[in-house]
Amino acid sequence: MNLHALTNADLHCHSTVSDGACEPEQLAARARAGGVELWALTDHDEVGGVARARAAARAEGLAFLSGVEISVSFAGQVVHIVGLGFDEHDAQLREGLAATRGGREPRAREMAAGLAAVGIRGAYEGALKFVGNPELISRTHFARWLVEAGHCRDVPEVFRRFLTEGKPGFVPHRWASLSDALRWIHGAGGVAVIAHPARYRFTANEELALLTDFKGHGGQAVEVVTGSHSEQDAARFTEVALEFGLLASRGSDFHAPGESRTELGALPHLSGRLSPVWLALQDRVQFPS
Ligand code: AMP
Ligand code: MN
Ligand code: MN
Ligand code: MN
């Protein structure tokens, strides 16, 4: 396989190991059905699914990169940093991710208390029914339960009414620092990517600080084409990538059938003016035999 000729890379999605609804093997099959040539599983703050994903990629004939999506606190918001092509056995990375996961359980209990205060009882136990990995209880699991319990029509409505800043189930949380997340990824031999940059609500100065600090800590890439980006978002971050000398990534951020807007592989291509991040990861790619 020639990575230069490759166009359908999908380097962002979630399994039951974090807040996705499919097992890694099911995702690999969906990726192949969606025409994906190069695939990475990027569970939140967890690399527990990478070995299964790699084996499934081999079975499906997909090229594969290890992946993770680390939750970072920056300028009062949560920024997601995707790591690609690292050694998932690296001790410092694993310890850092474990520490990042550690805050989720007490946060989830506080979220449930906030929901109980507005009359929604049993949310912690309810969310747990949707959790595949007990260390990774996330807002998504609360959202799925709130829909099932009839409090909202769909997951986006739950986020709007209950799980975002200022709403009853929202609990401010301190995640990893940007410098730690990049140190863990780089220490394990990987490349760091700013995930879905158009989703953040930064001022121009804060966005510039993120890009500058990210580059200052050795960050190399930005996600230009992703499930939550409009055509305009992709166009804007194409220019940002070129201006800041960043490599470009592409990934659906697929979570669940019927819930995610974008299927694995069903994304616009990266502009030919960009340097795809996978070309910098050639020696880290597992090629199909
Ligand atoms: P957490 O890491 O527990 O804060 O949960 C964050 C996850 O919630 C993200 O990775 C998305 O999967 C999901 N999410 C965040 N905002 C929204 C939204 N507005 N609508 C649907 N899902 C969302
Ligand atoms: Mn998620
Ligand atoms: Mn994300
Ligand atoms: Mn994601």
GROMACS .gro file of C-alpha atoms and ligand atoms in nm:
model
  315
    1MET     CA    1   0.000   0.000   0.000
    2ASN     CA    2   0.128   0.344  -0.098
    3LEU     CA    3   0.050   0.596   0.176
    4HIS     CA    4   0.098   0.884  -0.069
    5ALA     CA    5  -0.188   0.757  -0.285
    6LEU     CA    6  -0.411   0.686   0.013
    7THR     CA    7  -0.712   0.915   0.054
    8ASN     CA    8  -0.956   0.738   0.286
    9ALA     CA    9  -0.786   0.757   0.625
   10ASP     CA   10  -1.021   0.764   0.926
   11LEU     CA   11  -0.810   0.842   1.232
   12HIS     CA   12  -1.074   0.920   1.495
   13CYS     CA   13  -1.346   0.698   1.644
   14HIS     CA   14  -1.465   0.544   1.971
   15SER     CA   15  -1.543   0.192   2.091
   16THR     CA   16  -1.713   0.047   2.400
   17VAL     CA   17  -1.374   0.090   2.569
   18SER     CA   18  -1.474   0.459   2.602
   19ASP     CA   19  -1.806   0.615   2.493
   20GLY     CA   20  -1.866   0.437   2.164
   21ALA     CA   21  -2.141   0.178   2.121
   22CYS     CA   22  -1.948  -0.071   1.902
   23GLU     CA   23  -1.676  -0.319   1.994
   24PRO     CA   24  -1.336  -0.256   1.828
   25GLU     CA   25  -1.398  -0.554   1.597
   26GLN     CA   26  -1.735  -0.412   1.486
   27LEU     CA   27  -1.570  -0.076   1.414
   28ALA     CA   28  -1.301  -0.240   1.202
   29ALA     CA   29  -1.573  -0.412   0.997
   30ARG     CA   30  -1.767  -0.083   0.959
   31ALA     CA   31  -1.445   0.093   0.858
   32ARG     CA   32  -1.381  -0.160   0.585
   33ALA     CA   33  -1.743  -0.141   0.467
   34GLY     CA   34  -1.706   0.238   0.457
   35GLY     CA   35  -1.403   0.214   0.227
   36VAL     CA   36  -1.147   0.314   0.492
   37GLU     CA   37  -0.790   0.225   0.395
   38LEU     CA   38  -0.604   0.346   0.705
   39TRP     CA   39  -0.777   0.332   1.043
   40ALA     CA   40  -0.711   0.431   1.405
   41LEU     CA   41  -0.925   0.373   1.715
   42THR     CA   42  -0.899   0.677   1.944
   43ASP     CA   43  -1.084   0.603   2.266
   44HIS     CA   44  -1.101   0.878   2.528
   45ASP     CA   45  -0.812   0.865   2.779
   46GLU     CA   46  -0.768   0.489   2.726
   47VAL     CA   47  -0.560   0.256   2.508
   48GLY     CA   48  -0.726  -0.066   2.632
   49GLY     CA   49  -0.887  -0.129   2.292
   50VAL     CA   50  -0.581  -0.075   2.074
   51ALA     CA   51  -0.456  -0.436   2.068
   52ARG     CA   52  -0.802  -0.567   1.971
   53ALA     CA   53  -0.836  -0.294   1.708
   54ARG     CA   54  -0.497  -0.380   1.560
   55ALA     CA   55  -0.584  -0.749   1.534
   56ALA     CA   56  -0.924  -0.663   1.383
   57ALA     CA   57  -0.760  -0.428   1.132
   58ARG     CA   58  -0.529  -0.706   1.025
   59ALA     CA   59  -0.823  -0.944   0.982
   60GLU     CA   60  -1.015  -0.685   0.776
   61GLY     CA   61  -0.714  -0.592   0.559
   62LEU     CA   62  -0.691  -0.233   0.687
   63ALA     CA   63  -0.373  -0.038   0.748
   64PHE     CA   64  -0.365   0.064   1.115
   65LEU     CA   65  -0.222   0.321   1.357
   66SER     CA   66  -0.250   0.316   1.737
   67GLY     CA   67  -0.461   0.603   1.872
   68VAL     CA   68  -0.605   0.779   2.175
   69GLU     CA   69  -0.798   1.102   2.244
   70ILE     CA   70  -0.677   1.278   2.559
   71SER     CA   71  -0.899   1.520   2.755
   72VAL     CA   72  -0.705   1.839   2.830
   73SER     CA   73  -0.800   2.157   3.018
   74PHE     CA   74  -0.692   2.473   2.838
   75ALA     CA   75  -0.805   2.834   2.896
   76GLY     CA   76  -1.111   2.721   3.089
   77GLN     CA   77  -1.233   2.474   2.826
   78VAL     CA   78  -1.184   2.108   2.741
   79VAL     CA   79  -0.957   2.052   2.442
   80HIS     CA   80  -0.917   1.706   2.293
   81ILE     CA   81  -0.573   1.598   2.177
   82VAL     CA   82  -0.554   1.290   1.956
   83GLY     CA   83  -0.233   1.086   1.974
   84LEU     CA   84  -0.140   0.862   1.679
   85GLY     CA   85   0.128   0.605   1.608
   86PHE     CA   86   0.265   0.564   1.963
   87ASP     CA   87   0.371   0.254   2.155
   88GLU     CA   88   0.063   0.179   2.369
   89HIS     CA   89   0.277  -0.017   2.619
   90ASP     CA   90   0.473   0.296   2.716
   91ALA     CA   91   0.457   0.321   3.098
   92GLN     CA   92   0.448   0.701   3.123
   93LEU     CA   93   0.163   0.723   2.872
   94ARG     CA   94  -0.037   0.453   3.051
   95GLU     CA   95   0.014   0.617   3.391
   96GLY     CA   96  -0.085   0.956   3.255
   97LEU     CA   97  -0.402   0.817   3.098
   98ALA     CA   98  -0.489   0.627   3.418
   99ALA     CA   99  -0.453   0.949   3.618
  100THR     CA  100  -0.673   1.133   3.367
  101ARG     CA  101  -0.940   0.861   3.392
  102GLY     CA  102  -0.923   0.869   3.772
  103GLY     CA  103  -1.137   1.182   3.805
  104ARG     CA  104  -1.431   1.041   3.608
  105GLU     CA  105  -1.596   0.836   3.882
  106PRO     CA  106  -1.629   1.117   4.144
  107ARG     CA  107  -1.730   1.357   3.863
  108ALA     CA  108  -2.005   1.116   3.754
  109ARG     CA  109  -2.144   1.100   4.110
  110GLU     CA  110  -2.151   1.481   4.122
  111MET     CA  111  -2.324   1.492   3.783
  112ALA     CA  112  -2.590   1.254   3.916
  113ALA     CA  113  -2.633   1.472   4.227
  114GLY     CA  114  -2.683   1.775   4.004
  115LEU     CA  115  -2.948   1.591   3.802
  116ALA     CA  116  -3.118   1.463   4.120
  117ALA     CA  117  -3.145   1.824   4.237
  118VAL     CA  118  -3.374   1.892   3.937
  119GLY     CA  119  -3.578   1.578   3.998
  120ILE     CA  120  -3.393   1.326   3.779
  121ARG     CA  121  -3.309   1.038   4.009
  122GLY     CA  122  -3.096   0.730   3.946
  123ALA     CA  123  -2.880   0.886   3.675
  124TYR     CA  124  -2.553   0.738   3.803
  125GLU     CA  125  -2.691   0.383   3.805
  126GLY     CA  126  -2.868   0.453   3.476
  127ALA     CA  127  -2.553   0.577   3.304
  128LEU     CA  128  -2.361   0.274   3.431
  129LYS     CA  129  -2.591   0.047   3.231
  130PHE     CA  130  -2.440   0.198   2.915
  131VAL     CA  131  -2.078   0.186   3.031
  132GLY     CA  132  -1.845  -0.072   2.879
  133ASN     CA  133  -1.538   0.030   3.079
  134PRO     CA  134  -1.604   0.119   3.445
  135GLU     CA  135  -1.308   0.359   3.444
  136LEU     CA  136  -1.459   0.553   3.160
  137ILE     CA  137  -1.799   0.679   3.260
  138SER     CA  138  -1.863   0.982   3.038
  139ARG     CA  139  -2.130   1.240   2.968
  140THR     CA  140  -2.228   1.033   2.664
  141HIS     CA  141  -2.338   0.746   2.890
  142PHE     CA  142  -2.554   0.983   3.095
  143ALA     CA  143  -2.698   1.120   2.772
  144ARG     CA  144  -2.794   0.774   2.641
  145TRP     CA  145  -2.967   0.691   2.970
  146LEU     CA  146  -3.155   1.023   2.981
  147VAL     CA  147  -3.290   0.946   2.633
  148GLU     CA  148  -3.382   0.589   2.728
  149ALA     CA  149  -3.555   0.713   3.043
  150GLY     CA  150  -3.764   0.952   2.833
  151HIS     CA  151  -3.623   1.279   2.968
  152CYS     CA  152  -3.507   1.391   2.622
  153ARG     CA  153  -3.567   1.293   2.260
  154ASP     CA  154  -3.205   1.253   2.157
  155VAL     CA  155  -2.846   1.286   2.275
  156PRO     CA  156  -2.783   1.640   2.143
  157GLU     CA  157  -3.094   1.758   2.334
  158VAL     CA  158  -2.954   1.606   2.656
  159PHE     CA  159  -2.628   1.797   2.610
  160ARG     CA  160  -2.814   2.121   2.544
  161ARG     CA  161  -3.048   2.091   2.840
  162PHE     CA  162  -2.844   1.906   3.100
  163LEU     CA  163  -2.477   1.839   3.032
  164THR     CA  164  -2.310   2.160   2.916
  165GLU     CA  165  -2.173   2.454   3.112
  166GLY     CA  166  -2.430   2.604   3.347
  167LYS     CA  167  -2.675   2.312   3.313
  168PRO     CA  168  -2.780   2.088   3.607
  169GLY     CA  169  -2.568   1.782   3.517
  170PHE     CA  170  -2.254   1.975   3.427
  171VAL     CA  171  -1.958   1.946   3.662
  172PRO     CA  172  -1.646   2.152   3.587
  173HIS     CA  173  -1.348   1.920   3.581
  174ARG     CA  174  -0.972   1.951   3.571
  175TRP     CA  175  -0.832   1.724   3.297
  176ALA     CA  176  -0.469   1.675   3.188
  177SER     CA  177  -0.253   1.976   3.103
  178LEU     CA  178  -0.162   2.035   2.738
  179SER     CA  179   0.208   1.993   2.812
  180ASP     CA  180   0.155   1.661   2.999
  181ALA     CA  181  -0.065   1.518   2.722
  182LEU     CA  182   0.193   1.604   2.457
  183ARG     CA  183   0.478   1.472   2.671
  184TRP     CA  184   0.297   1.136   2.710
  185ILE     CA  185   0.226   1.107   2.336
  186HIS     CA  186   0.575   1.212   2.228
  187GLY     CA  187   0.744   1.000   2.499
  188ALA     CA  188   0.567   0.698   2.349
  189GLY     CA  189   0.686   0.788   1.997
  190GLY     CA  190   0.358   0.930   1.866
  191VAL     CA  191   0.233   1.241   1.690
  192ALA     CA  192  -0.015   1.480   1.859
  193VAL     CA  193  -0.318   1.624   1.677
  194ILE     CA  194  -0.557   1.900   1.793
  195ALA     CA  195  -0.898   1.729   1.759
  196HIS     CA  196  -1.204   1.905   1.603
  197PRO     CA  197  -1.062   2.259   1.651
  198ALA     CA  198  -1.379   2.433   1.529
  199ARG     CA  199  -1.576   2.292   1.825
  200TYR     CA  200  -1.402   2.508   2.084
  201ARG     CA  201  -1.550   2.843   2.183
  202PHE     CA  202  -1.221   3.029   2.213
  203THR     CA  203  -1.158   3.395   2.144
  204ALA     CA  204  -0.911   3.465   1.864
  205ASN     CA  205  -0.640   3.523   2.125
  206GLU     CA  206  -0.715   3.198   2.308
  207GLU     CA  207  -0.713   3.003   1.982
  208LEU     CA  208  -0.379   3.158   1.893
  209ALA     CA  209  -0.248   3.064   2.240
  210LEU     CA  210  -0.362   2.705   2.189
  211LEU     CA  211  -0.192   2.678   1.849
  212THR     CA  212   0.125   2.848   1.977
  213ASP     CA  213   0.150   2.642   2.298
  214PHE     CA  214   0.070   2.323   2.107
  215LYS     CA  215   0.350   2.391   1.861
  216GLY     CA  216   0.579   2.502   2.144
  217HIS     CA  217   0.534   2.161   2.309
  218GLY     CA  218   0.618   1.985   1.982
  219GLY     CA  219   0.260   1.930   1.857
  220GLN     CA  220   0.259   1.861   1.483
  221ALA     CA  221  -0.093   1.821   1.347
  222VAL     CA  222  -0.450   1.947   1.344
  223GLU     CA  223  -0.772   1.767   1.251
  224VAL     CA  224  -0.904   1.953   0.947
  225VAL     CA  225  -1.175   1.716   0.826
  226THR     CA  226  -1.388   1.559   1.100
  227GLY     CA  227  -1.751   1.466   1.170
  228SER     CA  228  -1.839   1.787   1.356
  229HIS     CA  229  -1.674   2.024   1.104
  230SER     CA  230  -1.875   2.200   0.835
  231GLU     CA  231  -1.723   2.264   0.493
  232GLN     CA  232  -1.642   2.616   0.614
  233ASP     CA  233  -1.473   2.483   0.929
  234ALA     CA  234  -1.256   2.252   0.716
  235ALA     CA  235  -1.170   2.540   0.482
  236ARG     CA  236  -1.074   2.763   0.774
  237PHE     CA  237  -0.853   2.500   0.939
  238THR     CA  238  -0.694   2.417   0.604
  239GLU     CA  239  -0.563   2.776   0.609
  240VAL     CA  240  -0.468   2.749   0.978
  241ALA     CA  241  -0.271   2.428   0.913
  242LEU     CA  242  -0.086   2.593   0.624
  243GLU     CA  243  -0.021   2.915   0.818
  244PHE     CA  244   0.109   2.731   1.127
  245GLY     CA  245   0.298   2.462   0.939
  246LEU     CA  246   0.085   2.182   1.085
  247LEU     CA  247   0.018   1.842   0.931
  248ALA     CA  248  -0.349   1.761   0.865
  249SER     CA  249  -0.562   1.477   0.998
  250ARG     CA  250  -0.901   1.335   0.899
  251GLY     CA  251  -1.140   1.130   1.113
  252SER     CA  252  -1.513   1.074   1.153
  253ASP     CA  253  -1.528   1.077   1.538
  254PHE     CA  254  -1.781   0.795   1.496
  255HIS     CA  255  -1.947   0.689   1.827
  256ALA     CA  256  -2.263   0.491   1.753
  257PRO     CA  257  -2.495   0.389   1.469
  258GLY     CA  258  -2.787   0.629   1.454
  259GLU     CA  259  -2.620   0.871   1.694
  260SER     CA  260  -2.317   0.985   1.497
  261ARG     CA  261  -2.374   1.213   1.200
  262THR     CA  262  -2.078   1.070   1.010
  263GLU     CA  263  -2.013   0.706   0.928
  264LEU     CA  264  -1.659   0.569   0.932
  265GLY     CA  265  -1.485   0.676   0.612
  266ALA     CA  266  -1.773   0.895   0.489
  267LEU     CA  267  -1.590   1.227   0.499
  268PRO     CA  268  -1.468   1.486   0.248
  269HIS     CA  269  -1.106   1.445   0.142
  270LEU     CA  270  -0.825   1.662   0.272
  271SER     CA  271  -0.725   1.946   0.041
  272GLY     CA  272  -0.433   1.854  -0.184
  273ARG     CA  273  -0.250   2.159  -0.045
  274LEU     CA  274  -0.217   1.992   0.296
  275SER     CA  275   0.044   1.745   0.422
  276PRO     CA  276  -0.143   1.443   0.562
  277VAL     CA  277  -0.032   1.342   0.912
  278TRP     CA  278  -0.001   0.977   0.808
  279LEU     CA  279   0.294   1.054   0.581
  280ALA     CA  280   0.488   1.146   0.897
  281LEU     CA  281   0.390   0.813   1.053
  282GLN     CA  282   0.495   0.574   0.774
  283ASP     CA  283   0.718   0.365   0.998
  284ARG     CA  284   0.442   0.338   1.262
  285VAL     CA  285   0.172   0.206   1.027
  286GLN     CA  286   0.080  -0.165   1.039
  287PHE     CA  287   0.021  -0.255   0.677
  288PRO     CA  288  -0.223  -0.527   0.574
  289SER     CA  289  -0.044  -0.833   0.442
  290AMP     P1  290  -1.681   1.365   2.871
  290AMP     O1  291  -1.544   1.322   2.828
  290AMP     O2  292  -1.740   1.276   2.976
  290AMP     O3  293  -1.686   1.511   2.911
  290AMP     O4  294  -1.779   1.350   2.747
  290AMP     C1  295  -1.747   1.414   2.627
  290AMP     C2  296  -1.815   1.342   2.511
  290AMP     O5  297  -1.949   1.382   2.504
  290AMP     C3  298  -1.755   1.378   2.377
  290AMP     O6  299  -1.645   1.298   2.348
  290AMP     C4  300  -1.869   1.351   2.284
  290AMP     O7  301  -1.874   1.212   2.254
  290AMP     C5  302  -1.991   1.383   2.367
  290AMP     N1  303  -2.045   1.519   2.342
  290AMP     C6  304  -1.993   1.636   2.385
  290AMP     N2  305  -2.072   1.739   2.348
  290AMP     C7  306  -2.177   1.684   2.281
  290AMP     C8  307  -2.294   1.737   2.218
  290AMP     N3  308  -2.320   1.867   2.219
  290AMP     N4  309  -2.379   1.650   2.159
  290AMP     C9  310  -2.354   1.517   2.160
  290AMP     N5  311  -2.245   1.461   2.218
  290AMP    C10  312  -2.158   1.543   2.277
  291MN      MN  313  -1.689   1.092   2.291
  292MN      MN  314  -1.346   1.487   2.105
  293MN      MN  315  -1.369   1.179   1.970
   0.00000   0.00000   0.00000
